[in-house]
mmCIF file of C-alpha atoms in Angstrom:
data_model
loop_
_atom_site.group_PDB
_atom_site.id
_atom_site.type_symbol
_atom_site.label_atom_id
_atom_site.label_comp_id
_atom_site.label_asym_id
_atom_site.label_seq_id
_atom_site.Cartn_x
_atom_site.Cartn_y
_atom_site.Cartn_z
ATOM 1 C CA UNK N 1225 -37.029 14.915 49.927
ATOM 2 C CA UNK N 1226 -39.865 17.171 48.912
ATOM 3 C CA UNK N 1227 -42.164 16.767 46.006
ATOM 4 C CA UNK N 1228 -41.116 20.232 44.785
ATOM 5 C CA UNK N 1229 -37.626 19.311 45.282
ATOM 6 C CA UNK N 1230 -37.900 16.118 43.640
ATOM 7 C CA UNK N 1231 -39.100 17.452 40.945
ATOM 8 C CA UNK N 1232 -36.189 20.125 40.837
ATOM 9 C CA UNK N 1233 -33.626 17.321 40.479
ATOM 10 C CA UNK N 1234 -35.767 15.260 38.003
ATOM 11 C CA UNK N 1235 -35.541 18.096 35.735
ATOM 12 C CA UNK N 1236 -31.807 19.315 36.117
ATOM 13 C CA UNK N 1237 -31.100 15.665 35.442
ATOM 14 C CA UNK N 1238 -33.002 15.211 32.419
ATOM 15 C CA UNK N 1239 -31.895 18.772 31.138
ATOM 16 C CA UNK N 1240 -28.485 17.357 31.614
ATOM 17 C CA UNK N 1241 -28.908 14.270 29.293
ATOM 18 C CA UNK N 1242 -30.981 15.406 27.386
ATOM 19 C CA UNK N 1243 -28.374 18.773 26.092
ATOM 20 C CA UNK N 1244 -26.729 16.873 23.725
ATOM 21 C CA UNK N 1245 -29.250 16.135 21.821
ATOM 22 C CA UNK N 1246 -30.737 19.421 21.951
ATOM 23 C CA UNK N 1247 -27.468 20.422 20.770
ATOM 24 C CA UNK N 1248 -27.444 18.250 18.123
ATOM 25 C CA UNK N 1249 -31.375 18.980 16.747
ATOM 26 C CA UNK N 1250 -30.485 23.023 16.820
ATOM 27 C CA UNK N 1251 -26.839 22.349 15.349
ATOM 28 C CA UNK N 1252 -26.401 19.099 13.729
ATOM 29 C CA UNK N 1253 -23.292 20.612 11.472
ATOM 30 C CA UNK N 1254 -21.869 21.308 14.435
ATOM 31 C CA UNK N 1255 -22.549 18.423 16.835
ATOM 32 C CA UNK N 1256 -21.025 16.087 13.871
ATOM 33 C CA UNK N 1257 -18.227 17.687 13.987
ATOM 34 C CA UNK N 1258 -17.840 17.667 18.093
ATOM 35 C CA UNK N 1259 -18.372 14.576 17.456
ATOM 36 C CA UNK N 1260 -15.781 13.705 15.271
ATOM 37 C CA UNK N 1261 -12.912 15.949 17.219
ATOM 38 C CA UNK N 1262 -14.029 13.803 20.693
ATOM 39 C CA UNK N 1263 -12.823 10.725 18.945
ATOM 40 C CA UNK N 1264 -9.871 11.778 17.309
ATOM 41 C CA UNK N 1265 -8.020 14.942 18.551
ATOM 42 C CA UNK N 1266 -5.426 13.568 21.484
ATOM 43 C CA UNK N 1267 -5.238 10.130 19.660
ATOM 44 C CA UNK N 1268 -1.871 8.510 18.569
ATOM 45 C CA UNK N 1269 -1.263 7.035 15.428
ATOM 46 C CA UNK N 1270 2.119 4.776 15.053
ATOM 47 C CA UNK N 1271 3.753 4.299 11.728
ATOM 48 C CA UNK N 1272 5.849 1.548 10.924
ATOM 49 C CA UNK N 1273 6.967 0.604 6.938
ATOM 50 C CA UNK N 1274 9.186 -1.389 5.649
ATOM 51 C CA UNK N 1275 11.598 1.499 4.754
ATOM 52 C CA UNK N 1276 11.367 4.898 4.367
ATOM 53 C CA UNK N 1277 13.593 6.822 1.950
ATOM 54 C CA UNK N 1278 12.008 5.800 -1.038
ATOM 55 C CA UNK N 1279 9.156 7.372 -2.813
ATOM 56 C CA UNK N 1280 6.377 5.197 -1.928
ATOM 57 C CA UNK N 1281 7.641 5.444 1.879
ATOM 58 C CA UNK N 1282 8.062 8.648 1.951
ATOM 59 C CA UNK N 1283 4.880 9.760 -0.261
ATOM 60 C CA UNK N 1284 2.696 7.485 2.354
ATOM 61 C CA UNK N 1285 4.465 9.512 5.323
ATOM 62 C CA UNK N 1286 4.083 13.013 4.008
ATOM 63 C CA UNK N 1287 0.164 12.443 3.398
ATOM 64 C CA UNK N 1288 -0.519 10.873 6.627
ATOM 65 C CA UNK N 1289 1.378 13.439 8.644
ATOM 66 C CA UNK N 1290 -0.632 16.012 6.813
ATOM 67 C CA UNK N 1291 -3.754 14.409 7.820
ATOM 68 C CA UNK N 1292 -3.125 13.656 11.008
ATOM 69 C CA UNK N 1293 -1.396 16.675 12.141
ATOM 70 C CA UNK N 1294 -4.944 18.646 11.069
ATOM 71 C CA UNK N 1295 -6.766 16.771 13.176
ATOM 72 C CA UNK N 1296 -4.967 16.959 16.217
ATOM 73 C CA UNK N 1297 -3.851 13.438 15.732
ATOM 74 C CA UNK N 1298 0.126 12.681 17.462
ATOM 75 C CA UNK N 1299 1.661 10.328 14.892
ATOM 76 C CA UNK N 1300 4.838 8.298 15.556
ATOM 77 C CA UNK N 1301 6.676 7.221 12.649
ATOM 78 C CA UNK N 1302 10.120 4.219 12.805
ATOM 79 C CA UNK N 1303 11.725 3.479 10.060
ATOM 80 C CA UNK N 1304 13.667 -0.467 10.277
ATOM 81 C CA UNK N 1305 15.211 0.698 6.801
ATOM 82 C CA UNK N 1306 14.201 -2.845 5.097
ATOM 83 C CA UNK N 1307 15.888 -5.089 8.356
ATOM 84 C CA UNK N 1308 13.050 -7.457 9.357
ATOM 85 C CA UNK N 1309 14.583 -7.584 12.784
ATOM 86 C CA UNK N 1310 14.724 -4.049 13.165
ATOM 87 C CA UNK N 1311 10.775 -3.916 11.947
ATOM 88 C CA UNK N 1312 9.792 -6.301 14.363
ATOM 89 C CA UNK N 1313 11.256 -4.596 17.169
ATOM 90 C CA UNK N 1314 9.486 -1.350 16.703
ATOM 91 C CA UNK N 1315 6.287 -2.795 16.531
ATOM 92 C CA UNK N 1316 6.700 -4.676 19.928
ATOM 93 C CA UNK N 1317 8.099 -1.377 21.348
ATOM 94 C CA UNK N 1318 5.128 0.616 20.320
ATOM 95 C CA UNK N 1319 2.751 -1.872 21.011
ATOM 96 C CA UNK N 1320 3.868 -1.993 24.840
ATOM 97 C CA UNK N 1321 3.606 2.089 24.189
ATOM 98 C CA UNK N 1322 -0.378 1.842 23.375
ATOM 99 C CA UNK N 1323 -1.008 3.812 20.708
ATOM 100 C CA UNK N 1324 -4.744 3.997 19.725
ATOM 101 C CA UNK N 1325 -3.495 2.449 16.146
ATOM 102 C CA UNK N 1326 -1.106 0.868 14.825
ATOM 103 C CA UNK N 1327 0.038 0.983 10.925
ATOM 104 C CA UNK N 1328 2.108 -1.643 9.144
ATOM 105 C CA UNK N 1329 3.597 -2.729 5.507
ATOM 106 C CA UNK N 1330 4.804 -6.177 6.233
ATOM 107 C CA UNK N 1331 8.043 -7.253 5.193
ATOM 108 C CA UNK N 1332 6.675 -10.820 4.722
ATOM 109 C CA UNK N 1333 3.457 -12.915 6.074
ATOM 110 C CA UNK N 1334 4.353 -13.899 9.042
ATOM 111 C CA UNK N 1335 7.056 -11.568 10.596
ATOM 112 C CA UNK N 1336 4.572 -9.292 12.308
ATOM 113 C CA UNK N 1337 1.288 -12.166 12.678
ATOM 114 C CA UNK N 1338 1.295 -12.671 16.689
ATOM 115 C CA UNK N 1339 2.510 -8.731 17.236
ATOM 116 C CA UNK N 1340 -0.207 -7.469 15.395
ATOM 117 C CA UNK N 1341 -2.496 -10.128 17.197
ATOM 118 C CA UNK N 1342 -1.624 -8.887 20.442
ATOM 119 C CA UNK N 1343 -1.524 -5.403 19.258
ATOM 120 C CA UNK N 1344 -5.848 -5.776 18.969
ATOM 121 C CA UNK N 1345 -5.923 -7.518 21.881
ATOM 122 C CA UNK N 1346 -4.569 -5.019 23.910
ATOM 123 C CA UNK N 1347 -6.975 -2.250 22.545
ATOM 124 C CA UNK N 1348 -5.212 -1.054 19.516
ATOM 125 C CA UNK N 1349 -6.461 -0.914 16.120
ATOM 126 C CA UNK N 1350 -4.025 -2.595 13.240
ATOM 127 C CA UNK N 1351 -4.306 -1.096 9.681
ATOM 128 C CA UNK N 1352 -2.153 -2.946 7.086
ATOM 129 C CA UNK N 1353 -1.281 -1.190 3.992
ATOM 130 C CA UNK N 1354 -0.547 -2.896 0.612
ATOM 131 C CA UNK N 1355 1.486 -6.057 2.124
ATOM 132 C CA UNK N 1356 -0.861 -7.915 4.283
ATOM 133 C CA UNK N 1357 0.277 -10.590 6.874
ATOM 134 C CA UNK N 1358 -1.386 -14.059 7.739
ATOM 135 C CA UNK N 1359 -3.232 -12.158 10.630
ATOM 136 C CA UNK N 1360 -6.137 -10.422 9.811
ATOM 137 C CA UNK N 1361 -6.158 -6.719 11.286
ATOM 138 C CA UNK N 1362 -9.047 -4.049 11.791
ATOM 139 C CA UNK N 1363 -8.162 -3.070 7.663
ATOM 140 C CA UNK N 1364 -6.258 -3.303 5.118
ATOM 141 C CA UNK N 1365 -5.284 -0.733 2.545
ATOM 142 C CA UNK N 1366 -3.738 -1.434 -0.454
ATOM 143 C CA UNK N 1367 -3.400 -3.580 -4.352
ATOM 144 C CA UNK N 1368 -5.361 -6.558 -4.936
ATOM 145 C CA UNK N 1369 -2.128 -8.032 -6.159
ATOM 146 C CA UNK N 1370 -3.138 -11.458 -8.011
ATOM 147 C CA UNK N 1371 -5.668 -9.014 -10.332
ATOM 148 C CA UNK N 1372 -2.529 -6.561 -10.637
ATOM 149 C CA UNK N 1373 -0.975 -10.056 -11.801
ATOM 150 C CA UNK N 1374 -3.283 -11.234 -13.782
ATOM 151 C CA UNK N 1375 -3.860 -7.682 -15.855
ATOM 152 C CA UNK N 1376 0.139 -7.449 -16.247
ATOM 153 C CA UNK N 1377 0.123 -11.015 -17.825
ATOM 154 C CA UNK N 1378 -3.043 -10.192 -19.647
ATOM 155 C CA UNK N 1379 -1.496 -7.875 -21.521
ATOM 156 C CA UNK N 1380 2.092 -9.501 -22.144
ATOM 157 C CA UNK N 1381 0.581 -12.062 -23.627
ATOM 158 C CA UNK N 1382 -1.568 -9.929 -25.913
ATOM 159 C CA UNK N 1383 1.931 -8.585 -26.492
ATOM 160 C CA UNK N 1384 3.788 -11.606 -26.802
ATOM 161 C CA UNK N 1385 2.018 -14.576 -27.115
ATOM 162 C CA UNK N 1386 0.548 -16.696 -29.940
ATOM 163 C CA UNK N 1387 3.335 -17.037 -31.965
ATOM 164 C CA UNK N 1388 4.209 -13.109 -32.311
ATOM 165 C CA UNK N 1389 7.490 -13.864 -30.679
ATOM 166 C CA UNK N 1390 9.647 -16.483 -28.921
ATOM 167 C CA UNK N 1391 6.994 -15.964 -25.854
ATOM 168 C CA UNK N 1392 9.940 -15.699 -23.318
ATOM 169 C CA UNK N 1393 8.897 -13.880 -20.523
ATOM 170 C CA UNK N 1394 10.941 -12.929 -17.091
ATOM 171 C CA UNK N 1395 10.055 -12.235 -13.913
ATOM 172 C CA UNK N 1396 11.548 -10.181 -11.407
ATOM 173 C CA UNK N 1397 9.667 -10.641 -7.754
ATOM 174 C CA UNK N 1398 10.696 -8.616 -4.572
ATOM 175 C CA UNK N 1399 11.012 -10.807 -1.661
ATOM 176 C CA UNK N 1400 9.421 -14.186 -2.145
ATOM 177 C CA UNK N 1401 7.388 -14.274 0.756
ATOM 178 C CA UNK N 1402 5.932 -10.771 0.688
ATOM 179 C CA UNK N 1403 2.108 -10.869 -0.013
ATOM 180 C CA UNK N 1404 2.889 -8.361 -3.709
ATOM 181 C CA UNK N 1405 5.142 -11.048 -4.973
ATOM 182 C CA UNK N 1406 2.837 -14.388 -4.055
ATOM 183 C CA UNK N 1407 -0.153 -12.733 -4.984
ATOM 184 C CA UNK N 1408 1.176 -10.935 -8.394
ATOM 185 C CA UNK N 1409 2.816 -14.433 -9.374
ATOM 186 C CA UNK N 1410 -0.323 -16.354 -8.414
ATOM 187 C CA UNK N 1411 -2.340 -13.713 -10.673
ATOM 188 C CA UNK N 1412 0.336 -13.819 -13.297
ATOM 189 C CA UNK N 1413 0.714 -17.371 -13.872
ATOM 190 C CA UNK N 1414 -2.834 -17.871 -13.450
ATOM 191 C CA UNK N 1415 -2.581 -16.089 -16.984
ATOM 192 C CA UNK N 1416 0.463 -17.541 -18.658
ATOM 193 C CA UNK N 1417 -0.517 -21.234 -17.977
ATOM 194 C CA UNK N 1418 -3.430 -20.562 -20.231
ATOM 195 C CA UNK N 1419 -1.052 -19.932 -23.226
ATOM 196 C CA UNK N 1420 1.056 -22.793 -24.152
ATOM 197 C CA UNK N 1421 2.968 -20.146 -26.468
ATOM 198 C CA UNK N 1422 4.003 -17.863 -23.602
ATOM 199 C CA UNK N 1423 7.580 -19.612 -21.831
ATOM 200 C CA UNK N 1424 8.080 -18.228 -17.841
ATOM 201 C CA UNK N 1425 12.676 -18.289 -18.654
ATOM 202 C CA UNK N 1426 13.173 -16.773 -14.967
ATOM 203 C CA UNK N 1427 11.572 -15.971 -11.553
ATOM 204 C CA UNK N 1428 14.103 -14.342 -9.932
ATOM 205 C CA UNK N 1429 14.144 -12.174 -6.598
ATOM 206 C CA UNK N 1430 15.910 -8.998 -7.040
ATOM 207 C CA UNK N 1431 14.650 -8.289 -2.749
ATOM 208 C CA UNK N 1432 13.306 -4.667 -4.061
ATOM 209 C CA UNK N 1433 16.776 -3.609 -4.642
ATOM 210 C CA UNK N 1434 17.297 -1.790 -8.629
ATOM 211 C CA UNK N 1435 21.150 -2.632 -9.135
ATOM 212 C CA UNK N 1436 20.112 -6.745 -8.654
ATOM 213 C CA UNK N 1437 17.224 -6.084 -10.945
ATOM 214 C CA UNK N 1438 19.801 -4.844 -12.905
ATOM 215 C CA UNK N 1439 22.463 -7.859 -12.680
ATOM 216 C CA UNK N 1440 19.493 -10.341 -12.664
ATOM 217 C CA UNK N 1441 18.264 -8.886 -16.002
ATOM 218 C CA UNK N 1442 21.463 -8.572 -17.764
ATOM 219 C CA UNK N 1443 22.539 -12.426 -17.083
ATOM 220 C CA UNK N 1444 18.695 -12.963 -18.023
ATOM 221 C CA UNK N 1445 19.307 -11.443 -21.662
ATOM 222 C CA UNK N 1446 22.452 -12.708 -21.744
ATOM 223 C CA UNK N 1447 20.937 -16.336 -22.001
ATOM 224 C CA UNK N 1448 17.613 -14.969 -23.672
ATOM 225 C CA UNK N 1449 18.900 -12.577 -25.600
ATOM 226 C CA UNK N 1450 15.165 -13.249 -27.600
ATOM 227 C CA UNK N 1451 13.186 -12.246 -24.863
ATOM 228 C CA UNK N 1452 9.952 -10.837 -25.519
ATOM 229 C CA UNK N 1453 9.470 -9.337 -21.919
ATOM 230 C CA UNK N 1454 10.348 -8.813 -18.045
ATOM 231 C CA UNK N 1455 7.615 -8.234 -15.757
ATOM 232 C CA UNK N 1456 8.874 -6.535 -12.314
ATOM 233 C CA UNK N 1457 6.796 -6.740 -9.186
ATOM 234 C CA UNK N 1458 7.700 -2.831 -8.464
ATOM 235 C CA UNK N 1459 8.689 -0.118 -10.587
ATOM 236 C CA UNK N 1460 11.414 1.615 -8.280
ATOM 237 C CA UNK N 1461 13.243 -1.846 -8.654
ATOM 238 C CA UNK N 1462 12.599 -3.037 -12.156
ATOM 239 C CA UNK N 1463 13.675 0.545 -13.066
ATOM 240 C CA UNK N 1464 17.403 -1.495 -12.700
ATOM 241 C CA UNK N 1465 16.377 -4.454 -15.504
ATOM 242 C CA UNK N 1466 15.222 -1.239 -17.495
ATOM 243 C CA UNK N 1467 18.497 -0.201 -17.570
ATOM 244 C CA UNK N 1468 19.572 -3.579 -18.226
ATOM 245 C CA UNK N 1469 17.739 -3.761 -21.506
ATOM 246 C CA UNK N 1470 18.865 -0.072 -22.313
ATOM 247 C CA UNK N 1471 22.426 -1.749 -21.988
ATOM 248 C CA UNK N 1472 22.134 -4.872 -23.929
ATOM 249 C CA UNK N 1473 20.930 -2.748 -26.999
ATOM 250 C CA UNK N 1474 17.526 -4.282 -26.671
ATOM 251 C CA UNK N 1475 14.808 -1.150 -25.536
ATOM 252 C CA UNK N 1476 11.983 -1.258 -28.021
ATOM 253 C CA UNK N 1477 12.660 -5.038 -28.637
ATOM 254 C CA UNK N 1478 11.940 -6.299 -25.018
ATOM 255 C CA UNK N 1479 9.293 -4.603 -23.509
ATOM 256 C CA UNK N 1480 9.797 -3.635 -19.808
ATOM 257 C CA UNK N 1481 6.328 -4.287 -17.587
ATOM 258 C CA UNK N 1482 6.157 -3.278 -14.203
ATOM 259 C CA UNK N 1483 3.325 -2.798 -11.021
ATOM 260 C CA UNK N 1484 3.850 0.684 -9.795
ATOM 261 C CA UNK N 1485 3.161 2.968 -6.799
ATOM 262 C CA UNK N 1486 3.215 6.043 -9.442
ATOM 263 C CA UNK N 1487 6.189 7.847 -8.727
ATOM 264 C CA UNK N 1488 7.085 10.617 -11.269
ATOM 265 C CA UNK N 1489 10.474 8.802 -12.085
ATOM 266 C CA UNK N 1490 8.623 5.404 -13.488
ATOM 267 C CA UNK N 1491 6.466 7.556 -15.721
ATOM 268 C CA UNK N 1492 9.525 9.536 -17.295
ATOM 269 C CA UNK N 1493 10.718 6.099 -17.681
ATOM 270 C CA UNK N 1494 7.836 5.103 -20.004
ATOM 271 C CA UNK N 1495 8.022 8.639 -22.049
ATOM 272 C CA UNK N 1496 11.772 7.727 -22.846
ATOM 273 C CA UNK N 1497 10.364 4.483 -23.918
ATOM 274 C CA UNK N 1498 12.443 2.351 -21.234
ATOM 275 C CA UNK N 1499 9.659 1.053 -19.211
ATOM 276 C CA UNK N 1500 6.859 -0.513 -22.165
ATOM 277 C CA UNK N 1501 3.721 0.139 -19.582
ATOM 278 C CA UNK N 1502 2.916 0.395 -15.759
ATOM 279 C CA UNK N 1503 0.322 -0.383 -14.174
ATOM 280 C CA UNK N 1504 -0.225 2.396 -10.970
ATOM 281 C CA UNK N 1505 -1.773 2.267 -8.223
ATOM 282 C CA UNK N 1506 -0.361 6.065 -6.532
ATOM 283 C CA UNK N 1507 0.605 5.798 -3.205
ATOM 284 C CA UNK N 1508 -0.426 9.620 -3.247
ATOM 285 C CA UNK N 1509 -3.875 8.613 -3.172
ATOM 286 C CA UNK N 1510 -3.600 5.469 -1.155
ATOM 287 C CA UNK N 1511 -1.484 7.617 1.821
ATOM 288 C CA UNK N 1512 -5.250 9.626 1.687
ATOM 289 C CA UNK N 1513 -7.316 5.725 1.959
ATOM 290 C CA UNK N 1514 -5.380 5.288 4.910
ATOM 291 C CA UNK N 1515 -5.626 8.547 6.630
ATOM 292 C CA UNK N 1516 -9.291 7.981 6.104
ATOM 293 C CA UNK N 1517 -9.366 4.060 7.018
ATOM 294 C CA UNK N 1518 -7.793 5.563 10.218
ATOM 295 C CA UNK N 1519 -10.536 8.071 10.807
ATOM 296 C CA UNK N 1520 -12.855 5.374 10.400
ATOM 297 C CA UNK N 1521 -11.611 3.149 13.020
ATOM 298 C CA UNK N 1522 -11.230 6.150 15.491
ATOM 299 C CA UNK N 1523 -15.064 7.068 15.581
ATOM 300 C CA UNK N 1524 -16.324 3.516 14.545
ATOM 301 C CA UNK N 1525 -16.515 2.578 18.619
ATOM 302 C CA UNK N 1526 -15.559 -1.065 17.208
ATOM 303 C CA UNK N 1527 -13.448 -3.405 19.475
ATOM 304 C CA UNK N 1528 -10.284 -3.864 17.746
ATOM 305 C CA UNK N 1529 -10.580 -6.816 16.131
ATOM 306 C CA UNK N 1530 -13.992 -7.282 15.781
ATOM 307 C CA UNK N 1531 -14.389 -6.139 12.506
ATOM 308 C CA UNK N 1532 -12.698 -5.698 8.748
ATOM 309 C CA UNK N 1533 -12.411 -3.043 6.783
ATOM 310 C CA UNK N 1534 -11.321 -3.334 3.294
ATOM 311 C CA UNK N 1535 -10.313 -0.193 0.992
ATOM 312 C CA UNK N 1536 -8.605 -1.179 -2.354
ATOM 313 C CA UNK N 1537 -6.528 0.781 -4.892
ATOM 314 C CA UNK N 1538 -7.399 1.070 -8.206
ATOM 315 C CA UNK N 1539 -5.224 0.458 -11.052
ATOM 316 C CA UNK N 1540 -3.968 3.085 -13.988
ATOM 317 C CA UNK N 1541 -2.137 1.962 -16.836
ATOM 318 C CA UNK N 1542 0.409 4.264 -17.913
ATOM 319 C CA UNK N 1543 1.841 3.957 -21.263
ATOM 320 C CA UNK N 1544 2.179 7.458 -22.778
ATOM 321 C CA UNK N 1545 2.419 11.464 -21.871
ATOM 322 C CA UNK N 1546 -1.670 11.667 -21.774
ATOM 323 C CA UNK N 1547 -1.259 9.092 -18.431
ATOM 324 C CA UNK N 1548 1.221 11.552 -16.262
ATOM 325 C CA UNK N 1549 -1.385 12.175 -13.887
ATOM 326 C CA UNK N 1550 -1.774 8.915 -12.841
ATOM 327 C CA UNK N 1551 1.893 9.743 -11.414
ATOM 328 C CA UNK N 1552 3.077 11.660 -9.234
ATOM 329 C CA UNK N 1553 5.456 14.271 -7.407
ATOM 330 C CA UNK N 1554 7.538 14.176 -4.403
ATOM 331 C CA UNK N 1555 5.920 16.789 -1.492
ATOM 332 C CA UNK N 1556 9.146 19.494 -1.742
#
């Protein structure tokens, strides 16, 4: 090789590595957003809940499709309509499918723990969203559920404790091994213990379901009919001891708590006075924390499973018509 021709390939070589750069210190608006499309356009994003069909579900799945679909993103979405066995399944299908990330609501702790292990292991990142597992994952999206506990109880006891009333309070979980319903009764009782006036009558699971909120209430007031208030774990189900209270002849004299994802039917629920307060967290705005938490992971260059990533919700009370928009409306 020639000097002269040496020096021809020296310099095609280092115009070659050096263009993106260039690129980038002409157009950095521009090379960002190269950037960006490189490590997300063609990707595949798989869904799986715990049920879809139901506002939270569906409000999650409408935002992230959004997202996703503007980005180029292909996003699979299976719906185990609350069977455990049917959950579990998906996820080992789509794991074995290798999407670049994988999205789960837990039914309970440990259903999912090795799948979503082996899910990082095999290259995929794992986002969990508001019911986290025993396994750790790439991030987590969602309630810090023993403070949503412990503000719930904070302010049933303010409510109903010190004497004010008999101090019987109920509680209506979802599924007793879901992270929501450890974490809220950890919070909760955390709280209550503190007041010797305050009396925990019930801990009952209604499973998420709003007709056995409803029978679990009713037999509840039937042998309390003095009780000061039932706390649900989520609103779409304790809408069901709401009624039950409506029923008895008791709205206005035991106040109906619950944690909420925001839908537009809990807050009409507090203007008509059935539900006392709520305490949201709108899965409108969380479906947008995980879109982004997604993003994230996608042009992070992270090893899944090297690293955590925690975005929480924040918490709205909603006790009146000034709150609405801390609700909010079904995409049509």
């Amino acid at each position: 090789m020639t000097i002269k021709t040496g020096i021809s390939v020296l310099a095609l070589a280092i115009s070659a590595t050096a263009s993106p750069t260039v690129m980038a210190d002409n157009n950095p608006r521009a090379q960002m957003r190269m950037d960006f499309d490189q490590a997300v356009k063609g990707k595949t994003v798989a869904w799986v809940p715990i049920t879809l069909g139901n506002p939270i579900g569906d409000m999650w799945t409408a935002v992230m499709r959004e997202n996703f679909a503007k980005y180029g993103i292909k996003f699979l979405v299976r719906d185990p309509n609350f069977s455990s066995t049917a959950q579990l399944q998906a996820v080992t299908s789509l794991i074995n499918q290798k999407p670049d990330v994988l999205i789960v609501q837990n039914a309970n702790v440990s259903l999912l723990t090795k799948e979503l292990r082996r899910a990082m292991d095999n290259g995929i990142y794992v986002v969990q969203v508001n019911l986290l597992s025993n396994q750790a994952s790439d991030a987590y999206v969602g309630v810090d559920y023993v403070d949503v506990g412990r503000q719930i109880a904070t302010d049933i006891v303010a409510e109903c404790g010190g004497g004010k009333s008999s101090g019987k309070v109920a509680l209506v979980q979802g599924e007793v091994t879901a992270t929501d319903s450890i974490d809220q009764m950890k919070g909760a009782m955390e709280v209550f213990n503190k007041d010797k006036s305050i009396k925990v009558v019930s801990t009952q699971a209604a499973k998420w379901d709003s007709s056995k909120a409803n029978a679990l209430t009713a037999t509840t007031l039937q042998q309390h009919p003095d009780l000061c208030a039932t706390y649900g774990f989520w609103g779409t189900m304790q809408q069901g001891a709401a009624q039950a209270v409506k029923t008895a002849g008791l709205q206005g004299r035991v106040k109906v708590y619950a944690s909420s994802d925001g839908p537009r039917a809990d807050c009409d629920l507090v203007e008509q006075k059935l539900f006392h307060k709520i305490l949201s967290f709108r899965a409108d705005v969380q479906g947008e924390q995980i879109s982004n938490a997604v993003l994230s992971l996608l042009q992070s260059g992270n090893k899944p499973g090297s690293k955590r990533i925690t975005l929480l919700s924040n918490n709205y009370w909603v006790s009146g018509k000034n709150e609405r928009n801390y609700c909010y409306d079904l995409p049509k």
